[in-house]
Coordinates of C-alpha atoms and ligand atoms in Angstrom, one line a residue:
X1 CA 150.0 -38.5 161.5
X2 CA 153.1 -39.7 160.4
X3 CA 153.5 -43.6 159.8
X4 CA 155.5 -44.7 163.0
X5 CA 156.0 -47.9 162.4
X6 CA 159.5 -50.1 161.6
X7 CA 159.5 -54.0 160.1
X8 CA 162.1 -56.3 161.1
X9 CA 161.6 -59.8 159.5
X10 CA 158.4 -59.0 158.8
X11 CA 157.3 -58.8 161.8
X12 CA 155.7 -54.8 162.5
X13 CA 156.5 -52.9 165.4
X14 CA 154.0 -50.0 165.7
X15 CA 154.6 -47.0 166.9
X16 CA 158.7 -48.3 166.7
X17 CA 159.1 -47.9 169.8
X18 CA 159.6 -50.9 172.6
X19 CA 161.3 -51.5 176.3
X20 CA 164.9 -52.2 176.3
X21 CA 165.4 -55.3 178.3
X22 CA 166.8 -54.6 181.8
X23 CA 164.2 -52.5 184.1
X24 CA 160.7 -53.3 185.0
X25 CA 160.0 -56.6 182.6
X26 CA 160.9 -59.6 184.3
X27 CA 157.5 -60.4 185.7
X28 CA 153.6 -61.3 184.0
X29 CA 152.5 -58.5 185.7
X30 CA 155.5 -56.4 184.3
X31 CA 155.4 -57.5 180.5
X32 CA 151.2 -57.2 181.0
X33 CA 151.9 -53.9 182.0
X34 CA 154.2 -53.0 178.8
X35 CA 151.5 -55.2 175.9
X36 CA 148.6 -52.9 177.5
X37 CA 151.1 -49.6 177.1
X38 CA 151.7 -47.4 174.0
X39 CA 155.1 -48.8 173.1
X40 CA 154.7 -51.4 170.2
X41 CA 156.4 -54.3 171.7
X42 CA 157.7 -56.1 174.8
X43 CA 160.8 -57.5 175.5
X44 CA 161.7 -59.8 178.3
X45 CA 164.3 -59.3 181.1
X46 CA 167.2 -61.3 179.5
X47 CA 166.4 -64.7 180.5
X48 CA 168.5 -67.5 181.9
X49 CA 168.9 -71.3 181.7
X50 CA 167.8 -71.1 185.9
X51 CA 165.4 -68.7 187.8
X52 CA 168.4 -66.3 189.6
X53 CA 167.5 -63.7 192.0
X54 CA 170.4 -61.2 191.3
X55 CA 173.0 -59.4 193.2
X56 CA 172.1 -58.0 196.7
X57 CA 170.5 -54.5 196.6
X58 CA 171.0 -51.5 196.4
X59 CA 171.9 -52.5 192.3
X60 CA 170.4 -49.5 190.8
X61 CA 170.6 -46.3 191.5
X62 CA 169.2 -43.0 189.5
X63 CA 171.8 -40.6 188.5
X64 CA 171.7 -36.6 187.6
X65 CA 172.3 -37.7 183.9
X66 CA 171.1 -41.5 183.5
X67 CA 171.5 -44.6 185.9
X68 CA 174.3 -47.2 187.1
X69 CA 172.9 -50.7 187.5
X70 CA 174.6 -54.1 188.8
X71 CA 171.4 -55.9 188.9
X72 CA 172.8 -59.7 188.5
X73 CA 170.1 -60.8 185.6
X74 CA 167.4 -61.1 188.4
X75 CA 164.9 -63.7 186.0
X76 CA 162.7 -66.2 186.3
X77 CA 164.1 -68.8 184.1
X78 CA 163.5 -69.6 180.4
X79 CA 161.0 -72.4 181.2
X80 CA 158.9 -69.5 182.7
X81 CA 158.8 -67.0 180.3
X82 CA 158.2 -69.7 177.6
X83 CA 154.9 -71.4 178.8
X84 CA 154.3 -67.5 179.9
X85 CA 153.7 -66.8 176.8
X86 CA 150.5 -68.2 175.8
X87 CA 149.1 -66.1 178.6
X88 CA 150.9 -62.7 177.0
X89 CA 149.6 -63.2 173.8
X90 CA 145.9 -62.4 175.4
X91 CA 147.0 -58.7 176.1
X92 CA 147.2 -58.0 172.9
X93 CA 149.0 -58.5 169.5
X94 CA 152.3 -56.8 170.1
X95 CA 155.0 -58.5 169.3
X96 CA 157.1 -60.0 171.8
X97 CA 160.5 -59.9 171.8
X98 CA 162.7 -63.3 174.1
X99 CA 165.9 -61.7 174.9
X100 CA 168.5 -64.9 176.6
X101 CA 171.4 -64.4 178.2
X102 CA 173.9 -67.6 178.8
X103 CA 177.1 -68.6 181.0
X104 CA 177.7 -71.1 178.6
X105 CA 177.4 -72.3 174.6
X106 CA 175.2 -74.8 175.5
X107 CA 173.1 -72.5 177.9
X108 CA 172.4 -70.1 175.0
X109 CA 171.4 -73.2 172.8
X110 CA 168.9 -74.3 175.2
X111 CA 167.2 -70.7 175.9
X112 CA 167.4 -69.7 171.9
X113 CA 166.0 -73.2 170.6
X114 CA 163.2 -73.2 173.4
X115 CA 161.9 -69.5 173.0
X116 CA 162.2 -70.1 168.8
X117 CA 160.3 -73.4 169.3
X118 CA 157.4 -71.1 172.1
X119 CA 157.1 -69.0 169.1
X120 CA 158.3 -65.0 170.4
X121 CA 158.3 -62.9 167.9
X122 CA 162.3 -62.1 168.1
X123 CA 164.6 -63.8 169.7
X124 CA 167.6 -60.7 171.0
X125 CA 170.4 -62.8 172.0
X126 CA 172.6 -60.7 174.9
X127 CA 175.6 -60.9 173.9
X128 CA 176.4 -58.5 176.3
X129 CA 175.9 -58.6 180.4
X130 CA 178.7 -57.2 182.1
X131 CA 177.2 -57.5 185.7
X132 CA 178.4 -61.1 186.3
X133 CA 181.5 -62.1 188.2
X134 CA 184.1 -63.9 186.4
X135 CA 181.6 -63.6 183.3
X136 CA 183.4 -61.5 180.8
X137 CA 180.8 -60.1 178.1
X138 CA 180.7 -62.7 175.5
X139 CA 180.9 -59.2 172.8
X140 CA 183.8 -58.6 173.5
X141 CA 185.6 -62.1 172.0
X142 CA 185.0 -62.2 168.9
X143 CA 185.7 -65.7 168.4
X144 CA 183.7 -66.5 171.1
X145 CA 180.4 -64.6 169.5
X146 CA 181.3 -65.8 166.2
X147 CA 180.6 -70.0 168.0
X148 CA 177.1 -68.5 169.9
X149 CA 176.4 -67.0 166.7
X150 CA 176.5 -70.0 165.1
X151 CA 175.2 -72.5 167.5
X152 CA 172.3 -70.0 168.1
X153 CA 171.0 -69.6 164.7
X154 CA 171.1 -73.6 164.0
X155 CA 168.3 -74.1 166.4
X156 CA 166.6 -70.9 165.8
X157 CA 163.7 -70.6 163.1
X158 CA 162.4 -67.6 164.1
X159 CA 164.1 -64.0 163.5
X160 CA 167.3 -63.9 165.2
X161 CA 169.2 -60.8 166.5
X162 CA 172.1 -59.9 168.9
X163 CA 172.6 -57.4 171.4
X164 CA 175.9 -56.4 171.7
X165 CA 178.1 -53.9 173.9
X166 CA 179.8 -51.2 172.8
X167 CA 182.5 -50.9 171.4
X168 CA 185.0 -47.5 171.3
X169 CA 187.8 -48.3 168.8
X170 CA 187.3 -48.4 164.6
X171 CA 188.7 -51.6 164.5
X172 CA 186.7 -53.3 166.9
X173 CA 183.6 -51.8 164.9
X174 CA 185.2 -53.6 161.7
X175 CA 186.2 -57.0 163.5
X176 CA 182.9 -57.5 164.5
X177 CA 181.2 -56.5 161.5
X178 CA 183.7 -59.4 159.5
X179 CA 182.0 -62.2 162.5
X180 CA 178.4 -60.6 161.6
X181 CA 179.2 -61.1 157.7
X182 CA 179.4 -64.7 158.0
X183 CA 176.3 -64.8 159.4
X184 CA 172.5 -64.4 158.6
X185 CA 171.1 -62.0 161.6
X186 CA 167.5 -60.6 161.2
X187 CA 168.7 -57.5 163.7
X188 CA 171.1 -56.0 165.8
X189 CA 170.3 -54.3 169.3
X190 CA 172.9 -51.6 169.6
X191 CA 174.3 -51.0 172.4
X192 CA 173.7 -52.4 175.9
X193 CA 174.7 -50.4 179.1
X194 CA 178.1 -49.4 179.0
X195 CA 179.5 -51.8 181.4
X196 CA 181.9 -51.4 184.2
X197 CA 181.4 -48.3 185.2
X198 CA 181.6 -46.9 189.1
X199 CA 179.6 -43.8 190.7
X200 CA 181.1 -42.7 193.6
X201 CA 178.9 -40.7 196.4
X202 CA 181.4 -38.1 197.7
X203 CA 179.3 -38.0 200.9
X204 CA 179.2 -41.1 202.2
X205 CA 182.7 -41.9 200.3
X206 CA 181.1 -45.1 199.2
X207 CA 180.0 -46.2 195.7
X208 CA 176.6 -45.9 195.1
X209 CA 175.7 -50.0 194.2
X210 CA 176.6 -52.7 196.3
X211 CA 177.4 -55.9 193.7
X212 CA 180.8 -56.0 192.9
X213 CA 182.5 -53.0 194.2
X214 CA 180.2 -50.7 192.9
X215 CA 181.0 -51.4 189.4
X216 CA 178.3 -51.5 187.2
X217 CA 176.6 -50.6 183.8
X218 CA 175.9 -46.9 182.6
X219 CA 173.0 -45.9 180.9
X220 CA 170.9 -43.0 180.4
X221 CA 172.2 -39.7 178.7
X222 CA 175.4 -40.4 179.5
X223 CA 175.8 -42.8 176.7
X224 CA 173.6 -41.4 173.9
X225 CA 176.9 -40.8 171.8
X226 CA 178.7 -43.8 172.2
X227 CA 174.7 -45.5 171.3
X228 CA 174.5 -43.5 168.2
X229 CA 178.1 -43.9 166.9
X230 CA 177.7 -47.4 167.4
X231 CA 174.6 -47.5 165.3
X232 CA 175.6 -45.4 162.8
X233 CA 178.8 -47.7 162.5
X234 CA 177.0 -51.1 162.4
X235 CA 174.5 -49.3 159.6
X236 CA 177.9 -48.0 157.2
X237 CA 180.0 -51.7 157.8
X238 CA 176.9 -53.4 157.2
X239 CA 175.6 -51.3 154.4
X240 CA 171.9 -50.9 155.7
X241 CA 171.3 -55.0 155.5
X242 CA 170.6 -55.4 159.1
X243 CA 167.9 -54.0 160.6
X244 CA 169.3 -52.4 164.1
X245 CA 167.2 -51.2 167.1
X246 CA 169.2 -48.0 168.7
X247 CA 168.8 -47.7 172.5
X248 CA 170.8 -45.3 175.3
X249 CA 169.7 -42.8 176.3
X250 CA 166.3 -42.4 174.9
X251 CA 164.1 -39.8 176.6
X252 CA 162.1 -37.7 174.2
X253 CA 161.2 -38.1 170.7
X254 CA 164.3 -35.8 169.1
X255 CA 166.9 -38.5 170.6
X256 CA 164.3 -41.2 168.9
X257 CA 165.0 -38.8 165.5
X258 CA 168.6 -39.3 165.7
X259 CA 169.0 -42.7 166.6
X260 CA 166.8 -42.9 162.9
X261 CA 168.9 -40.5 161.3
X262 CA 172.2 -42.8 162.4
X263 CA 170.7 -45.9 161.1
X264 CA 168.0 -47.2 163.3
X265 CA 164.7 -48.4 162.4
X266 CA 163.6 -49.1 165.9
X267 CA 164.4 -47.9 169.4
X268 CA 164.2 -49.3 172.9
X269 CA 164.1 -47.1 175.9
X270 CA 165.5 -48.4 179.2
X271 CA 166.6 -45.8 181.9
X272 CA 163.6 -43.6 180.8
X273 CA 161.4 -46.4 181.0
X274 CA 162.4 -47.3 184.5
X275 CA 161.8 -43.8 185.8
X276 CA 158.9 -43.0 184.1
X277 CA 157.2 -46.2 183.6
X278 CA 154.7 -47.0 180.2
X279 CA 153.2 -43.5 179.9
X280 CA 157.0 -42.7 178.7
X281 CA 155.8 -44.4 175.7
X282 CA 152.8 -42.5 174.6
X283 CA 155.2 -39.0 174.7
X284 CA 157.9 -40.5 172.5
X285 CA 155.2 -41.3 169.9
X286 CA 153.5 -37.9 170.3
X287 CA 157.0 -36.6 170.3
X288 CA 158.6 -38.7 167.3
X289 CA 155.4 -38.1 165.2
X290 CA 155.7 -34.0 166.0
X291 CA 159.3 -34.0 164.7
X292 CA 158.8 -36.1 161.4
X293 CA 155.2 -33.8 160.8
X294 CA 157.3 -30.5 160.8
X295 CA 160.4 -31.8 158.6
X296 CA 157.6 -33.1 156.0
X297 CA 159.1 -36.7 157.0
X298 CA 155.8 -39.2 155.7
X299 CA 157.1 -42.0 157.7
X300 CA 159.8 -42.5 160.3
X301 CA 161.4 -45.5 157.8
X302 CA 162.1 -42.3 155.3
X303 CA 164.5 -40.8 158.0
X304 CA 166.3 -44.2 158.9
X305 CA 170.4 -43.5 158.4
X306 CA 169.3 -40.6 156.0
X307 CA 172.9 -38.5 159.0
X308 CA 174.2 -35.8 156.4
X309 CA 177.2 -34.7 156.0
X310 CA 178.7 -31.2 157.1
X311 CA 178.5 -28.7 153.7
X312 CA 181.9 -28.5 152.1
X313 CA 184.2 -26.0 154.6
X314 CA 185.2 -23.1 153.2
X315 CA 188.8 -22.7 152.0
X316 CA 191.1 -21.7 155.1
X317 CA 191.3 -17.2 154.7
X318 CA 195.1 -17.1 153.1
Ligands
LIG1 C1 172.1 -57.2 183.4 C2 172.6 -56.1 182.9 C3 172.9 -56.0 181.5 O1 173.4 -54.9 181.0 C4 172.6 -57.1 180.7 O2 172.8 -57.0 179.4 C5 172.0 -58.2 181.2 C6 171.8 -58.3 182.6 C7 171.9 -57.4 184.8 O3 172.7 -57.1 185.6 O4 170.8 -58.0 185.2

């Protein structure tokens, strides 16, 4: 059996593998559900300053390839999920991971300083929601992450990390990287749903979601490539420092293999998840463990950003 486990700040995640925040965790019942499965941690729907009950439905919908969500950060509010805890912590001793989400500076100062003071294991700031009207995703400003950033991490004690959206152009890679630099980050979740997205259903000639004109965020094997260049670029800028958690489009254990061989030492699985609920889990491991066996791979931390390079091409025939 190869040694599936990762360790971010210390704090081990065994098998690596955990829930991406989004589907199927914003309730006890929900995060019971995931501390009593084979993943080997839990992270909250991304919580906010006040319980919200989300856009009006339908604001997911399965797709051939993946999903399309709009789902409005549906939550039950921070206070919730912090005296929750307690409670959790009798399911087991999985780690479990706070991710906030904020409207506002002071919103994620509140959310990060409570769940750091309630004592989660990692606290995943979201950076990143792009289902809210006339809420742009805070990622995309750098000087606008660079303040959270800051603000965050001077009321946090516990291991900090950021989820962030992604991002398509070099230089955007590189501008963020320079904000991350200035700042001491225990992780990085890379990437969320590729936001802004719309499904149309030829048949009905309507978009598939109702919130916000059927735009919404992408996820699923659709963005698998955009997940793993942003990984693999967050691991080169960043030189390996930062411990990064790779999720889109996770479905078997091979897409867990290259999200390690890009540069992640953990993965989170959302759209999977949501259509095949925990036992999703137990196939990655099997399925991870399978892959590392048969390449003589010891431990899934030996693989981590280990992406070669094409052999030397041949010299173009004369
Ligand atoms: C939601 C979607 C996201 O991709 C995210 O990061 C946070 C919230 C949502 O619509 O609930």
């Amino acid at each position: 059996m190869a040694d599936l486990s990762a360790t971010i700040a210390g704090v081990r995640i065994d098998p690596l593998f955990m829930n991406a925040s989004g589907p199927d965790c914003t309730t006890p019942e929900q995060l019971s559900g995931l501390l009593r499965s084979g993943a080997g941690a839990a992270v909250t729907k991304s919580m906010t300053l006040m319980p919200r009950p989300g856009n009006p439905e339908p604001r997911y919908m399965d797709l051939p390839l993946g999903s399309i969500n709009s789902m409005g950060l549906p939550n039950l509010g921070y206070e919730e999920y912090c005296r929750l805890l307690p409670a959790l912590r009798h399911e087991g001793s999985k780690p479990i991971v706070a991710s906030v989400a904020g409207f506002s500076l002071s919103d994620y100062v509140t959310i990060a300083r409570a769940a750091s003071e309630a004592g989660f294991d990692l606290i995943e700031i979201n950076l990143s929601c792009p289902n809210i009207a006339g809420h742009p995703q805070v990622g995309y400003d750098f000087e606008a992450s660079d303040a959270v950033i800051a603000a965050v991490r001077s009321v946090c004690d516990r291991p900090l990390g950021l989820k962030l959206p992604p991002y398509f152009d070099p230089v955007h890679h590189e501008q963020m990287a320079a904000v991350l630099r200035r700042h001491r980050l225990e992780f990085l979740t890379l990437i969320n749903s590729v936001g802004n997205t719309l499904v149309i259903d030829a048949d009905s000639e309507r978009p598939v979601i109702r919130p916000r004109d059927g735009f919404g965020g992408l996820g699923g094997e659709y963005v698998k490539p955009v997940a793993l260049a942003n990984v693999r670029a967050f691991h080169t800028l960043l030189e390996g420092r930062v411990p990064i958690i790779g999720v889109g489009g996770v479905y078997g254990g091979r897409d867990a293999f290259e999200f390690l061989l890009a540069g992640a030492c953990a993965v989170q699985c959302g759209t999977a998840y949501k259509q095949q609920g925990t036992r999703v889990f137990d196939r990655l491991a099997a399925e991870l463990n399978a892959i590392l066996e048969r390449k003589g791979y010891a431990a899934a931390a030996a693989a981590v950003g280990r992406l070669r390079a094409l052999p030397a091409a041949a010299s173009a025939p004369a």
